[in-house]
Amino acid sequence: LEQLISQCSSQVGVFAINWSNWLKQYPRHAIPSYYEKITGEVKQNSASDNIAQPENSIFEQLLKMSSEQRVVFMTSYLLKQSAKVLQLNGELPSPEENLVDRGMDSLMVMEGMNQIQQDLQLILYPREFYERPNIKALAQYLLSEFEQTHNSLLSSSQSNHKSTEQAIADLKTVVHNLPKQQDLSDNTPPIFVLSGPRSGSTLFRVMLAGHSTLFSPPELHLLPFNNMAERQKELALSYFGEGLQRALMEIMKIDSTVSQGILDEMASENYSIQQVYRILQQLAGNRQLVDKSPTYAMSRKTLDRAAQLFEGAKYIYLTRHPYAAIESFARMRMDKLIDSQNSNPHQVAEQIWATTNQNILDFLQHSVERKCYHQVRYEELVQQPRAVMEQVCDVLQIPFEEHLLQPYQGERMTDGIHATSLSIGDPNFARHSGLNPELAETWKTIKLPHPLAVSTVKLAKQLQYELPAVNNTQVQPKLNIKLENH
């Protein structure tokens, strides 16, 4: 007080403030800059509290409840929040009572809405409250929005709460009922989507996932390995192992913890890769399995294995202009995923484009009957999606369905294995909301920092891609890139 009196300020207030509670009235992204120092101190001081009380406890509780339980819980939750904001000292308002008439002003509305946004992980606007100013109507509305927004998490959480033991028992039943032969020649073979990285394979995979007769999960990364123990050892610390886990979550209706238990069981029992393919197809029922894993094309040996295991399998070869694929590969820093001694990301990207496409062309021309494969150009896929997908359906001998053209509608396994995981596949997929024909022309605006090698130009011309200014090409030094299995 003595310090304040000695200053020349004409208006001074002294308050005992709980800054952690005070700052909650602001959205996280909109805390005024003059609170910056205080915000940092609050975060530091409350770190232990955050460990003791998980931020998403309300959210997690709602995910685990049935629809009936959520109605009761949400009503009780909103009553308590309203009483807190209105400072009713333990008294709860009536569920039918108009909260504005009870004294809730605009600042109180914002305080309450900010807390609800945080607890329910929803973006909300004041209008949504003012149109439903009583708890009963607001609870019904928020539950509807919650269930719609978090539908995929709810589906995973409410998958009958199957335990790991139950899921493993189900798996063993499937394995027991499989035919007793050593190969898959008399089974329905998968459909393989072959491409190099950054060729649009995630978009194409998700489009196929819309068809009622196909099961099209994220990349499975199965073919390079002989058994699951080998696969788990190679991919244990890599992001590449999550596609199979996500497929099991979807097809067995289990969560990430249980699906990890299934993978551990497969590795412990050393299931062969042949068995895993059989299991997936058996679980898929009448839907035919689609395997889209761009890493397969990095090894001709891996591609040959597909033909050895699956007689009569169908192959869709997806290509993209080298300029666009190389630029995207370098921009996404995908060279960091590869064991290469070359530090130039564009050179690495070019070598990957050339290697994968040459491997695929050689494989299709020498190991696959012509009637069993079909080429799709990414540029035509985004510009003429209906025509392209109709041709694909003809090759696969399935009827055309409109859902093929709606990749951003419905649940198509575009999320990760956890709520906070990265999506599996192209990280840019979620940034779009529909097919964009303009992406077919992006290669025309790209200027690579170095000319393409003569061999790359020859391959691009073989694939009928136009290459402006190819007269300035030069041969690049051979790159030392580790391609096997990774």
CSV table of C-alpha atoms in Angstrom, one decimal:
chain,number,residue,atom,x,y,z
A,1,LEU,CA,0.0,0.0,0.0
A,2,GLU,CA,2.9,2.4,0.8
A,3,GLN,CA,4.3,1.8,-2.7
A,4,LEU,CA,1.0,2.6,-4.3
A,5,ILE,CA,0.4,5.8,-2.3
A,6,SER,CA,3.9,7.1,-3.3
A,7,GLN,CA,3.0,6.8,-7.0
A,8,CYS,CA,1.1,9.5,-8.9
A,9,SER,CA,-1.7,7.1,-10.2
A,10,SER,CA,-5.1,8.6,-9.8
A,11,GLN,CA,-6.9,5.3,-9.8
A,12,VAL,CA,-5.6,2.2,-8.0
A,13,GLY,CA,-7.2,-1.1,-7.1
A,14,VAL,CA,-5.8,-3.8,-4.9
A,15,PHE,CA,-7.3,-7.3,-5.2
A,16,ALA,CA,-6.6,-10.8,-4.1
A,17,ILE,CA,-7.0,-12.7,-7.4
A,18,ASN,CA,-6.8,-16.3,-8.3
A,19,TRP,CA,-5.1,-15.8,-11.7
A,20,SER,CA,-5.7,-19.3,-12.9
A,21,ASN,CA,-9.5,-18.9,-12.5
A,22,TRP,CA,-9.4,-15.3,-13.8
A,23,LEU,CA,-7.7,-16.3,-17.1
A,24,LYS,CA,-10.2,-19.0,-17.8
A,25,GLN,CA,-12.7,-16.4,-18.9
A,26,TYR,CA,-10.6,-15.9,-22.0
A,27,PRO,CA,-10.3,-18.4,-24.9
A,28,ARG,CA,-6.7,-19.7,-24.9
A,29,HIS,CA,-5.9,-18.0,-28.2
A,30,ALA,CA,-7.4,-14.7,-27.1
A,31,ILE,CA,-5.7,-13.9,-23.7
A,32,PRO,CA,-4.7,-10.2,-23.8
A,33,SER,CA,-1.0,-9.6,-24.3
A,34,TYR,CA,-0.7,-7.7,-21.0
A,35,TYR,CA,-1.4,-10.9,-19.2
A,36,GLU,CA,1.6,-12.7,-20.9
A,37,LYS,CA,3.9,-12.7,-17.9
A,38,ILE,CA,1.1,-13.8,-15.6
A,39,THR,CA,0.0,-16.5,-17.9
A,40,GLY,CA,3.5,-18.0,-17.9
A,41,GLU,CA,3.6,-18.0,-14.2
A,42,VAL,CA,0.2,-19.6,-13.9
A,43,LYS,CA,1.2,-22.4,-16.2
A,44,GLN,CA,4.4,-23.0,-14.3
A,45,ASN,CA,2.7,-23.0,-10.9
A,46,SER,CA,-0.2,-25.2,-11.9
A,47,ALA,CA,1.9,-27.9,-13.7
A,48,SER,CA,1.5,-30.3,-10.8
A,49,ASP,CA,-2.3,-29.7,-10.6
A,50,ASN,CA,-2.6,-30.5,-14.3
A,51,ILE,CA,-1.0,-33.9,-13.6
A,52,ALA,CA,-3.3,-34.7,-10.8
A,53,GLN,CA,-6.5,-33.6,-12.7
A,54,PRO,CA,-6.5,-34.4,-16.4
A,55,GLU,CA,-7.8,-31.5,-18.5
A,56,ASN,CA,-10.1,-33.7,-20.5
A,57,SER,CA,-11.8,-35.6,-17.6
A,58,ILE,CA,-15.3,-34.4,-18.6
A,59,PHE,CA,-14.5,-35.2,-22.3
A,60,GLU,CA,-13.2,-38.7,-21.5
A,61,GLN,CA,-16.2,-39.4,-19.2
A,62,LEU,CA,-18.7,-38.5,-21.9
A,63,LEU,CA,-16.9,-40.7,-24.5
A,64,LYS,CA,-17.3,-43.8,-22.3
A,65,MET,CA,-21.0,-43.3,-21.5
A,66,SER,CA,-24.1,-44.6,-23.3
A,67,SER,CA,-26.4,-42.0,-24.9
A,68,GLU,CA,-28.8,-42.2,-22.0
A,69,GLN,CA,-26.1,-41.7,-19.5
A,70,ARG,CA,-24.8,-38.7,-21.4
A,71,VAL,CA,-28.1,-36.9,-21.2
A,72,VAL,CA,-28.2,-37.1,-17.4
A,73,PHE,CA,-24.5,-36.2,-17.1
A,74,MET,CA,-24.7,-33.3,-19.4
A,75,THR,CA,-27.7,-31.8,-17.7
A,76,SER,CA,-26.0,-32.1,-14.3
A,77,TYR,CA,-22.8,-30.7,-15.7
A,78,LEU,CA,-24.5,-27.6,-17.2
A,79,LEU,CA,-26.5,-27.0,-14.0
A,80,LYS,CA,-23.3,-26.9,-12.0
A,81,GLN,CA,-21.5,-24.7,-14.5
A,82,SER,CA,-24.5,-22.2,-14.5
A,83,ALA,CA,-24.6,-22.1,-10.7
A,84,LYS,CA,-20.9,-21.4,-10.7
A,85,VAL,CA,-21.1,-18.6,-13.2
A,86,LEU,CA,-24.1,-17.0,-11.6
A,87,GLN,CA,-22.4,-17.4,-8.1
A,88,LEU,CA,-25.5,-19.1,-6.6
A,89,ASN,CA,-23.5,-20.5,-3.7
A,90,GLY,CA,-24.5,-24.1,-4.1
A,91,GLU,CA,-28.1,-23.5,-5.3
A,92,LEU,CA,-28.9,-25.0,-8.7
A,93,PRO,CA,-31.2,-23.3,-11.2
A,94,SER,CA,-34.1,-25.2,-12.7
A,95,PRO,CA,-33.4,-27.1,-16.0
A,96,GLU,CA,-36.3,-25.2,-17.6
A,97,GLU,CA,-35.4,-21.8,-16.2
A,98,ASN,CA,-34.3,-19.0,-18.5
A,99,LEU,CA,-30.8,-18.2,-17.4
A,100,VAL,CA,-30.8,-14.8,-19.0
A,101,ASP,CA,-33.8,-13.9,-16.8
A,102,ARG,CA,-32.0,-15.3,-13.9
A,103,GLY,CA,-29.2,-12.7,-14.4
A,104,MET,CA,-26.7,-14.2,-16.7
A,105,ASP,CA,-25.2,-11.3,-18.7
A,106,SER,CA,-22.9,-11.4,-21.8
A,107,LEU,CA,-19.7,-11.6,-19.8
A,108,MET,CA,-21.1,-14.5,-17.8
A,109,VAL,CA,-22.1,-16.2,-21.0
A,110,MET,CA,-18.6,-15.9,-22.4
A,111,GLU,CA,-17.1,-17.3,-19.1
A,112,GLY,CA,-19.4,-20.3,-19.2
A,113,MET,CA,-19.0,-20.9,-22.9
A,114,ASN,CA,-15.2,-20.9,-22.7
A,115,GLN,CA,-15.2,-23.5,-20.0
A,116,ILE,CA,-17.7,-25.7,-21.9
A,117,GLN,CA,-15.6,-25.4,-25.1
A,118,GLN,CA,-12.6,-26.6,-23.2
A,119,ASP,CA,-14.4,-29.5,-21.5
A,120,LEU,CA,-16.3,-30.7,-24.6
A,121,GLN,CA,-13.6,-29.8,-27.1
A,122,LEU,CA,-16.1,-28.0,-29.3
A,123,ILE,CA,-16.0,-24.6,-30.9
A,124,LEU,CA,-19.1,-22.7,-29.7
A,125,TYR,CA,-20.6,-19.3,-30.3
A,126,PRO,CA,-22.8,-17.1,-28.0
A,127,ARG,CA,-25.7,-17.3,-30.5
A,128,GLU,CA,-25.9,-21.0,-29.8
A,129,PHE,CA,-26.6,-20.2,-26.1
A,130,TYR,CA,-29.0,-17.3,-26.6
A,131,GLU,CA,-31.2,-19.5,-28.9
A,132,ARG,CA,-31.4,-22.1,-26.0
A,133,PRO,CA,-31.1,-20.1,-22.8
A,134,ASN,CA,-32.3,-23.0,-20.5
A,135,ILE,CA,-30.3,-26.0,-19.4
A,136,LYS,CA,-32.7,-28.7,-20.8
A,137,ALA,CA,-32.6,-27.4,-24.4
A,138,LEU,CA,-28.9,-26.5,-24.2
A,139,ALA,CA,-28.0,-30.0,-22.9
A,140,GLN,CA,-29.8,-31.7,-25.8
A,141,TYR,CA,-28.2,-29.4,-28.4
A,142,LEU,CA,-24.7,-29.7,-27.0
A,143,LEU,CA,-25.0,-33.5,-26.9
A,144,SER,CA,-26.1,-33.6,-30.5
A,145,GLU,CA,-23.1,-31.4,-31.5
A,146,PHE,CA,-20.7,-33.5,-29.3
A,147,GLU,CA,-21.8,-36.8,-30.8
A,148,GLN,CA,-21.6,-35.4,-34.4
A,149,THR,CA,-18.2,-33.8,-33.9
A,150,HIS,CA,-16.6,-36.7,-32.0
A,151,ASN,CA,-18.4,-39.6,-33.8
A,152,SER,CA,-15.2,-41.5,-34.6
A,153,LEU,CA,-14.0,-41.4,-31.0
A,154,LEU,CA,-17.4,-42.5,-29.8
A,155,SER,CA,-17.5,-45.4,-32.1
A,156,SER,CA,-14.1,-46.5,-30.9
A,157,SER,CA,-14.9,-46.0,-27.3
A,158,GLN,CA,-18.2,-47.7,-27.4
A,159,SER,CA,-17.1,-50.8,-29.3
A,160,ASN,CA,-18.7,-53.0,-26.6
A,161,HIS,CA,-15.7,-52.3,-24.4
A,162,LYS,CA,-14.1,-55.5,-25.7
A,163,SER,CA,-11.1,-56.5,-23.6
A,164,THR,CA,-7.7,-57.5,-25.0
A,165,GLU,CA,-8.4,-61.1,-23.9
A,166,GLN,CA,-11.8,-61.2,-25.7
A,167,ALA,CA,-10.2,-59.7,-28.9
A,168,ILE,CA,-7.4,-62.3,-28.8
A,169,ALA,CA,-9.9,-65.1,-28.3
A,170,ASP,CA,-11.9,-63.7,-31.4
A,171,LEU,CA,-8.6,-63.6,-33.4
A,172,LYS,CA,-7.8,-67.2,-32.5
A,173,THR,CA,-11.2,-68.3,-33.6
A,174,VAL,CA,-10.7,-66.6,-37.0
A,175,VAL,CA,-7.3,-68.3,-37.3
A,176,HIS,CA,-8.7,-71.7,-36.4
A,177,ASN,CA,-11.3,-71.4,-39.1
A,178,LEU,CA,-8.9,-70.4,-41.9
A,179,PRO,CA,-8.2,-73.0,-44.6
A,180,LYS,CA,-5.2,-75.2,-43.8
A,181,GLN,CA,-3.1,-74.5,-46.9
A,182,GLN,CA,0.1,-72.6,-46.9
A,183,ASP,CA,-0.6,-70.1,-49.6
A,184,LEU,CA,-3.4,-67.8,-50.5
A,185,SER,CA,-3.8,-68.8,-54.1
A,186,ASP,CA,-7.4,-70.0,-53.7
A,187,ASN,CA,-8.5,-67.0,-51.5
A,188,THR,CA,-9.8,-63.7,-52.6
A,189,PRO,CA,-6.5,-61.7,-53.3
A,190,PRO,CA,-6.1,-58.1,-52.2
A,191,ILE,CA,-6.2,-55.2,-54.5
A,192,PHE,CA,-2.8,-53.5,-54.5
A,193,VAL,CA,-2.5,-49.8,-55.1
A,194,LEU,CA,1.1,-49.2,-56.3
A,195,SER,CA,2.7,-45.8,-56.4
A,196,GLY,CA,5.7,-43.8,-55.3
A,197,PRO,CA,5.4,-41.3,-52.3
A,198,ARG,CA,3.5,-38.1,-52.8
A,199,SER,CA,1.5,-39.4,-55.8
A,200,GLY,CA,-1.9,-38.9,-54.3
A,201,SER,CA,-2.3,-42.4,-52.9
A,202,THR,CA,-4.0,-41.3,-49.7
A,203,LEU,CA,-6.7,-39.5,-51.7
A,204,PHE,CA,-7.2,-42.5,-54.0
A,205,ARG,CA,-7.3,-44.9,-51.0
A,206,VAL,CA,-9.9,-42.9,-49.2
A,207,MET,CA,-12.0,-42.7,-52.4
A,208,LEU,CA,-11.9,-46.5,-52.6
A,209,ALA,CA,-12.9,-46.7,-49.0
A,210,GLY,CA,-16.3,-45.2,-49.9
A,211,HIS,CA,-17.2,-48.3,-51.9
A,212,SER,CA,-19.5,-50.8,-50.1
A,213,THR,CA,-17.6,-53.9,-51.4
A,214,LEU,CA,-14.1,-52.7,-50.5
A,215,PHE,CA,-12.2,-52.6,-47.2
A,216,SER,CA,-9.5,-49.9,-47.9
A,217,PRO,CA,-7.5,-49.1,-44.8
A,218,PRO,CA,-4.3,-47.0,-44.4
A,219,GLU,CA,-1.0,-48.5,-45.5
A,220,LEU,CA,-0.5,-52.0,-44.1
A,221,HIS,CA,3.2,-52.4,-44.7
A,222,LEU,CA,3.0,-56.2,-44.8
A,223,LEU,CA,4.7,-57.5,-48.0
A,224,PRO,CA,8.4,-56.8,-47.2
A,225,PHE,CA,8.3,-59.1,-44.2
A,226,ASN,CA,8.0,-62.9,-43.7
A,227,ASN,CA,6.3,-62.8,-40.3
A,228,MET,CA,4.9,-60.5,-37.7
A,229,ALA,CA,7.9,-60.8,-35.4
A,230,GLU,CA,10.1,-59.6,-38.1
A,231,ARG,CA,7.7,-56.7,-38.9
A,232,GLN,CA,7.4,-55.6,-35.3
A,233,LYS,CA,11.2,-55.6,-34.9
A,234,GLU,CA,11.7,-53.5,-38.0
A,235,LEU,CA,8.8,-51.0,-37.5
A,236,ALA,CA,8.8,-50.8,-33.7
A,237,LEU,CA,10.1,-47.3,-33.6
A,238,SER,CA,8.5,-46.2,-36.8
A,239,TYR,CA,5.3,-44.5,-37.8
A,240,PHE,CA,4.8,-47.1,-40.6
A,241,GLY,CA,3.4,-49.7,-38.2
A,242,GLU,CA,0.2,-47.8,-37.4
A,243,GLY,CA,-1.8,-48.5,-40.5
A,244,LEU,CA,-2.3,-52.2,-39.7
A,245,GLN,CA,-3.3,-51.2,-36.1
A,246,ARG,CA,-5.9,-48.7,-37.4
A,247,ALA,CA,-7.3,-51.4,-39.8
A,248,LEU,CA,-7.7,-53.8,-36.8
A,249,MET,CA,-9.4,-51.1,-34.8
A,250,GLU,CA,-11.9,-50.5,-37.6
A,251,ILE,CA,-12.5,-54.1,-38.6
A,252,MET,CA,-12.7,-55.6,-35.1
A,253,LYS,CA,-14.3,-52.6,-33.5
A,254,ILE,CA,-11.7,-52.3,-30.8
A,255,ASP,CA,-9.7,-49.4,-29.4
A,256,SER,CA,-6.0,-48.6,-29.7
A,257,THR,CA,-5.0,-50.4,-26.5
A,258,VAL,CA,-6.7,-53.6,-27.5
A,259,SER,CA,-5.5,-53.5,-31.1
A,260,GLN,CA,-1.9,-53.1,-29.8
A,261,GLY,CA,-2.5,-56.3,-27.7
A,262,ILE,CA,-3.6,-58.0,-30.9
A,263,LEU,CA,-0.4,-56.9,-32.7
A,264,ASP,CA,1.7,-58.1,-29.8
A,265,GLU,CA,-0.1,-61.5,-29.9
A,266,MET,CA,0.5,-61.8,-33.6
A,267,ALA,CA,4.2,-61.1,-33.0
A,268,SER,CA,4.5,-63.4,-30.0
A,269,GLU,CA,2.9,-66.3,-31.9
A,270,ASN,CA,4.9,-65.3,-35.0
A,271,TYR,CA,2.0,-65.2,-37.4
A,272,SER,CA,3.2,-65.3,-41.0
A,273,ILE,CA,2.4,-62.4,-43.3
A,274,GLN,CA,0.2,-64.8,-45.3
A,275,GLN,CA,-1.9,-65.5,-42.2
A,276,VAL,CA,-2.3,-61.8,-41.5
A,277,TYR,CA,-3.6,-61.2,-45.0
A,278,ARG,CA,-6.0,-64.1,-44.6
A,279,ILE,CA,-7.2,-62.8,-41.2
A,280,LEU,CA,-7.9,-59.3,-42.6
A,281,GLN,CA,-9.8,-60.7,-45.5
A,282,GLN,CA,-11.8,-63.0,-43.3
A,283,LEU,CA,-12.7,-60.2,-40.9
A,284,ALA,CA,-13.6,-58.0,-43.9
A,285,GLY,CA,-16.3,-60.5,-44.9
A,286,ASN,CA,-17.8,-59.7,-48.3
A,287,ARG,CA,-15.6,-56.6,-48.7
A,288,GLN,CA,-12.3,-57.1,-50.7
A,289,LEU,CA,-9.1,-56.0,-49.0
A,290,VAL,CA,-7.2,-53.0,-50.5
A,291,ASP,CA,-3.5,-52.7,-49.7
A,292,LYS,CA,-2.1,-49.2,-50.4
A,293,SER,CA,1.5,-49.0,-49.2
A,294,PRO,CA,3.8,-46.8,-51.3
A,295,THR,CA,6.9,-48.3,-49.7
A,296,TYR,CA,6.3,-51.5,-51.6
A,297,ALA,CA,7.5,-49.9,-54.8
A,298,MET,CA,10.9,-49.2,-53.3
A,299,SER,CA,11.9,-52.8,-53.7
A,300,ARG,CA,11.3,-55.0,-56.8
A,301,LYS,CA,11.7,-58.0,-54.5
A,302,THR,CA,8.8,-56.8,-52.5
A,303,LEU,CA,6.6,-56.3,-55.5
A,304,ASP,CA,7.5,-59.8,-56.8
A,305,ARG,CA,6.4,-61.2,-53.5
A,306,ALA,CA,2.8,-59.9,-54.2
A,307,ALA,CA,2.7,-62.0,-57.4
A,308,GLN,CA,4.1,-65.0,-55.7
A,309,LEU,CA,1.5,-64.9,-52.9
A,310,PHE,CA,-1.6,-63.9,-54.8
A,311,GLU,CA,-2.4,-65.4,-58.1
A,312,GLY,CA,-4.7,-63.2,-60.2
A,313,ALA,CA,-4.4,-60.1,-57.9
A,314,LYS,CA,-5.5,-56.8,-59.4
A,315,TYR,CA,-3.1,-53.8,-59.4
A,316,ILE,CA,-3.9,-50.1,-59.7
A,317,TYR,CA,-0.8,-48.1,-60.7
A,318,LEU,CA,-1.1,-44.5,-59.6
A,319,THR,CA,1.3,-42.0,-61.2
A,320,ARG,CA,2.0,-38.3,-60.7
A,321,HIS,CA,4.0,-35.7,-62.6
A,322,PRO,CA,7.7,-35.9,-61.4
A,323,TYR,CA,7.9,-32.1,-60.8
A,324,ALA,CA,4.9,-32.2,-58.4
A,325,ALA,CA,5.9,-35.4,-56.6
A,326,ILE,CA,9.5,-34.3,-56.1
A,327,GLU,CA,8.6,-30.8,-54.9
A,328,SER,CA,6.0,-32.2,-52.5
A,329,PHE,CA,8.5,-34.9,-51.2
A,330,ALA,CA,11.1,-32.2,-50.5
A,331,ARG,CA,8.7,-29.7,-49.0
A,332,MET,CA,7.3,-32.4,-46.6
A,333,ARG,CA,10.9,-33.2,-45.5
A,334,MET,CA,10.3,-36.9,-46.3
A,335,ASP,CA,14.0,-37.4,-47.0
A,336,LYS,CA,14.3,-37.5,-43.2
A,337,LEU,CA,12.5,-40.9,-43.3
A,338,ILE,CA,15.1,-42.4,-45.5
A,339,ASP,CA,18.6,-43.7,-44.6
A,340,SER,CA,20.4,-41.6,-47.2
A,341,GLN,CA,23.9,-40.1,-47.3
A,342,ASN,CA,22.7,-37.4,-49.7
A,343,SER,CA,21.8,-34.1,-48.0
A,344,ASN,CA,20.0,-32.7,-51.0
A,345,PRO,CA,16.2,-33.4,-50.4
A,346,HIS,CA,15.3,-32.7,-54.1
A,347,GLN,CA,17.9,-35.2,-55.3
A,348,VAL,CA,16.7,-37.8,-52.8
A,349,ALA,CA,13.1,-37.1,-54.0
A,350,GLU,CA,14.0,-37.6,-57.6
A,351,GLN,CA,15.8,-40.8,-56.9
A,352,ILE,CA,12.8,-42.1,-55.0
A,353,TRP,CA,10.4,-41.1,-57.8
A,354,ALA,CA,12.5,-42.7,-60.4
A,355,THR,CA,13.2,-45.9,-58.4
A,356,THR,CA,9.6,-46.6,-57.4
A,357,ASN,CA,8.1,-45.9,-60.8
A,358,GLN,CA,10.7,-48.0,-62.6
A,359,ASN,CA,10.2,-50.9,-60.2
A,360,ILE,CA,6.5,-50.8,-60.7
A,361,LEU,CA,6.7,-50.6,-64.5
A,362,ASP,CA,9.2,-53.5,-64.6
A,363,PHE,CA,7.0,-55.6,-62.3
A,364,LEU,CA,3.8,-55.0,-64.2
A,365,GLN,CA,5.4,-55.7,-67.5
A,366,HIS,CA,7.2,-58.9,-66.6
A,367,SER,CA,5.2,-60.4,-63.7
A,368,VAL,CA,1.5,-59.4,-64.1
A,369,GLU,CA,-1.0,-60.2,-66.9
A,370,ARG,CA,-2.1,-57.1,-68.8
A,371,LYS,CA,-5.7,-57.6,-67.8
A,372,CYS,CA,-4.8,-57.5,-64.1
A,373,TYR,CA,-3.4,-54.0,-63.9
A,374,HIS,CA,-4.6,-50.5,-64.7
A,375,GLN,CA,-2.9,-47.1,-64.6
A,376,VAL,CA,-4.4,-44.0,-63.0
A,377,ARG,CA,-2.9,-40.6,-63.5
A,378,TYR,CA,-3.3,-38.3,-60.4
A,379,GLU,CA,-3.9,-35.3,-62.7
A,380,GLU,CA,-6.9,-37.0,-64.3
A,381,LEU,CA,-8.2,-38.3,-61.0
A,382,VAL,CA,-8.7,-34.8,-59.6
A,383,GLN,CA,-9.9,-33.3,-62.9
A,384,GLN,CA,-12.2,-36.1,-64.1
A,385,PRO,CA,-12.9,-38.2,-61.0
A,386,ARG,CA,-16.1,-39.8,-62.3
A,387,ALA,CA,-14.6,-41.0,-65.5
A,388,VAL,CA,-11.4,-42.3,-63.8
A,389,MET,CA,-13.3,-44.1,-61.0
A,390,GLU,CA,-15.8,-45.7,-63.5
A,391,GLN,CA,-12.8,-47.2,-65.3
A,392,VAL,CA,-11.3,-48.4,-62.1
A,393,CYS,CA,-14.6,-50.1,-61.2
A,394,ASP,CA,-14.7,-51.8,-64.6
A,395,VAL,CA,-11.2,-53.2,-64.0
A,396,LEU,CA,-12.1,-54.4,-60.5
A,397,GLN,CA,-15.4,-55.7,-61.7
A,398,ILE,CA,-17.5,-53.9,-59.2
A,399,PRO,CA,-20.4,-51.5,-59.7
A,400,PHE,CA,-19.7,-47.8,-59.7
A,401,GLU,CA,-21.0,-46.0,-56.5
A,402,GLU,CA,-21.4,-42.2,-56.0
A,403,HIS,CA,-19.6,-42.4,-52.6
A,404,LEU,CA,-16.3,-43.0,-54.5
A,405,LEU,CA,-16.5,-39.3,-55.5
A,406,GLN,CA,-17.0,-38.1,-51.9
A,407,PRO,CA,-13.7,-38.8,-50.1
A,408,TYR,CA,-14.4,-36.2,-47.3
A,409,GLN,CA,-17.8,-37.7,-46.3
A,410,GLY,CA,-18.2,-40.5,-43.8
A,411,GLU,CA,-15.7,-42.3,-41.7
A,412,ARG,CA,-12.8,-43.6,-43.9
A,413,MET,CA,-10.0,-44.2,-41.4
A,414,THR,CA,-8.3,-40.8,-42.1
A,415,ASP,CA,-7.6,-40.3,-38.4
A,416,GLY,CA,-4.8,-41.7,-36.3
A,417,ILE,CA,-4.8,-44.6,-33.7
A,418,HIS,CA,-5.2,-42.1,-30.8
A,419,ALA,CA,-7.2,-38.9,-30.5
A,420,THR,CA,-3.9,-36.9,-30.6
A,421,SER,CA,-2.2,-39.0,-33.2
A,422,LEU,CA,-1.2,-37.7,-36.6
A,423,SER,CA,-3.4,-39.0,-39.4
A,424,ILE,CA,-1.9,-42.1,-41.2
A,425,GLY,CA,-0.9,-41.3,-44.8
A,426,ASP,CA,-0.8,-37.8,-46.3
A,427,PRO,CA,-0.7,-35.2,-43.5
A,428,ASN,CA,-2.1,-32.6,-46.0
A,429,PHE,CA,-5.3,-34.7,-46.7
A,430,ALA,CA,-7.3,-33.1,-43.9
A,431,ARG,CA,-6.4,-29.6,-45.1
A,432,HIS,CA,-8.8,-30.0,-48.0
A,433,SER,CA,-12.5,-30.4,-48.1
A,434,GLY,CA,-13.1,-31.8,-51.5
A,435,LEU,CA,-11.5,-32.8,-54.8
A,436,ASN,CA,-9.5,-29.9,-56.2
A,437,PRO,CA,-9.0,-30.0,-60.0
A,438,GLU,CA,-6.4,-27.1,-59.8
A,439,LEU,CA,-3.9,-29.6,-58.2
A,440,ALA,CA,-3.6,-31.2,-61.6
A,441,GLU,CA,-1.8,-28.1,-62.8
A,442,THR,CA,0.6,-27.4,-59.9
A,443,TRP,CA,3.6,-29.0,-61.8
A,444,LYS,CA,3.4,-26.2,-64.4
A,445,THR,CA,4.4,-23.6,-61.7
A,446,ILE,CA,7.2,-25.7,-60.1
A,447,LYS,CA,10.9,-24.9,-60.8
A,448,LEU,CA,13.2,-27.5,-59.3
A,449,PRO,CA,16.6,-26.3,-58.0
A,450,HIS,CA,18.4,-28.7,-60.3
A,451,PRO,CA,17.8,-30.3,-63.7
A,452,LEU,CA,16.5,-33.9,-63.8
A,453,ALA,CA,18.8,-36.7,-64.7
A,454,VAL,CA,18.6,-38.1,-68.2
A,455,SER,CA,17.3,-41.5,-66.9
A,456,THR,CA,14.5,-39.6,-65.0
A,457,VAL,CA,13.5,-37.7,-68.1
A,458,LYS,CA,13.4,-40.9,-70.1
A,459,LEU,CA,11.1,-42.5,-67.5
A,460,ALA,CA,8.8,-39.4,-67.3
A,461,LYS,CA,8.4,-39.5,-71.1
A,462,GLN,CA,7.6,-43.2,-71.0
A,463,LEU,CA,4.8,-42.3,-68.6
A,464,GLN,CA,3.8,-39.6,-71.1
A,465,TYR,CA,4.5,-36.6,-68.8
A,466,GLU,CA,5.4,-33.3,-70.4
A,467,LEU,CA,8.7,-31.8,-69.2
A,468,PRO,CA,9.4,-28.2,-70.1
A,469,ALA,CA,13.0,-27.2,-70.6
A,470,VAL,CA,14.4,-30.8,-70.6
A,471,ASN,CA,17.3,-29.7,-72.8
A,472,ASN,CA,19.1,-28.5,-69.7
A,473,THR,CA,19.2,-31.9,-68.0
A,474,GLN,CA,22.3,-33.5,-66.7
A,475,VAL,CA,23.2,-36.8,-65.2
A,476,GLN,CA,23.1,-36.8,-61.4
A,477,PRO,CA,25.6,-38.8,-59.3
A,478,LYS,CA,24.2,-42.1,-58.0
A,479,LEU,CA,22.6,-41.6,-54.6
A,480,ASN,CA,23.3,-44.0,-51.7
A,481,ILE,CA,19.7,-44.5,-50.4
A,482,LYS,CA,18.6,-47.5,-48.3
A,483,LEU,CA,15.3,-48.6,-49.8
A,484,GLU,CA,14.7,-52.2,-48.6
A,485,ASN,CA,11.8,-52.5,-46.1
A,486,HIS,CA,11.8,-48.8,-45.1
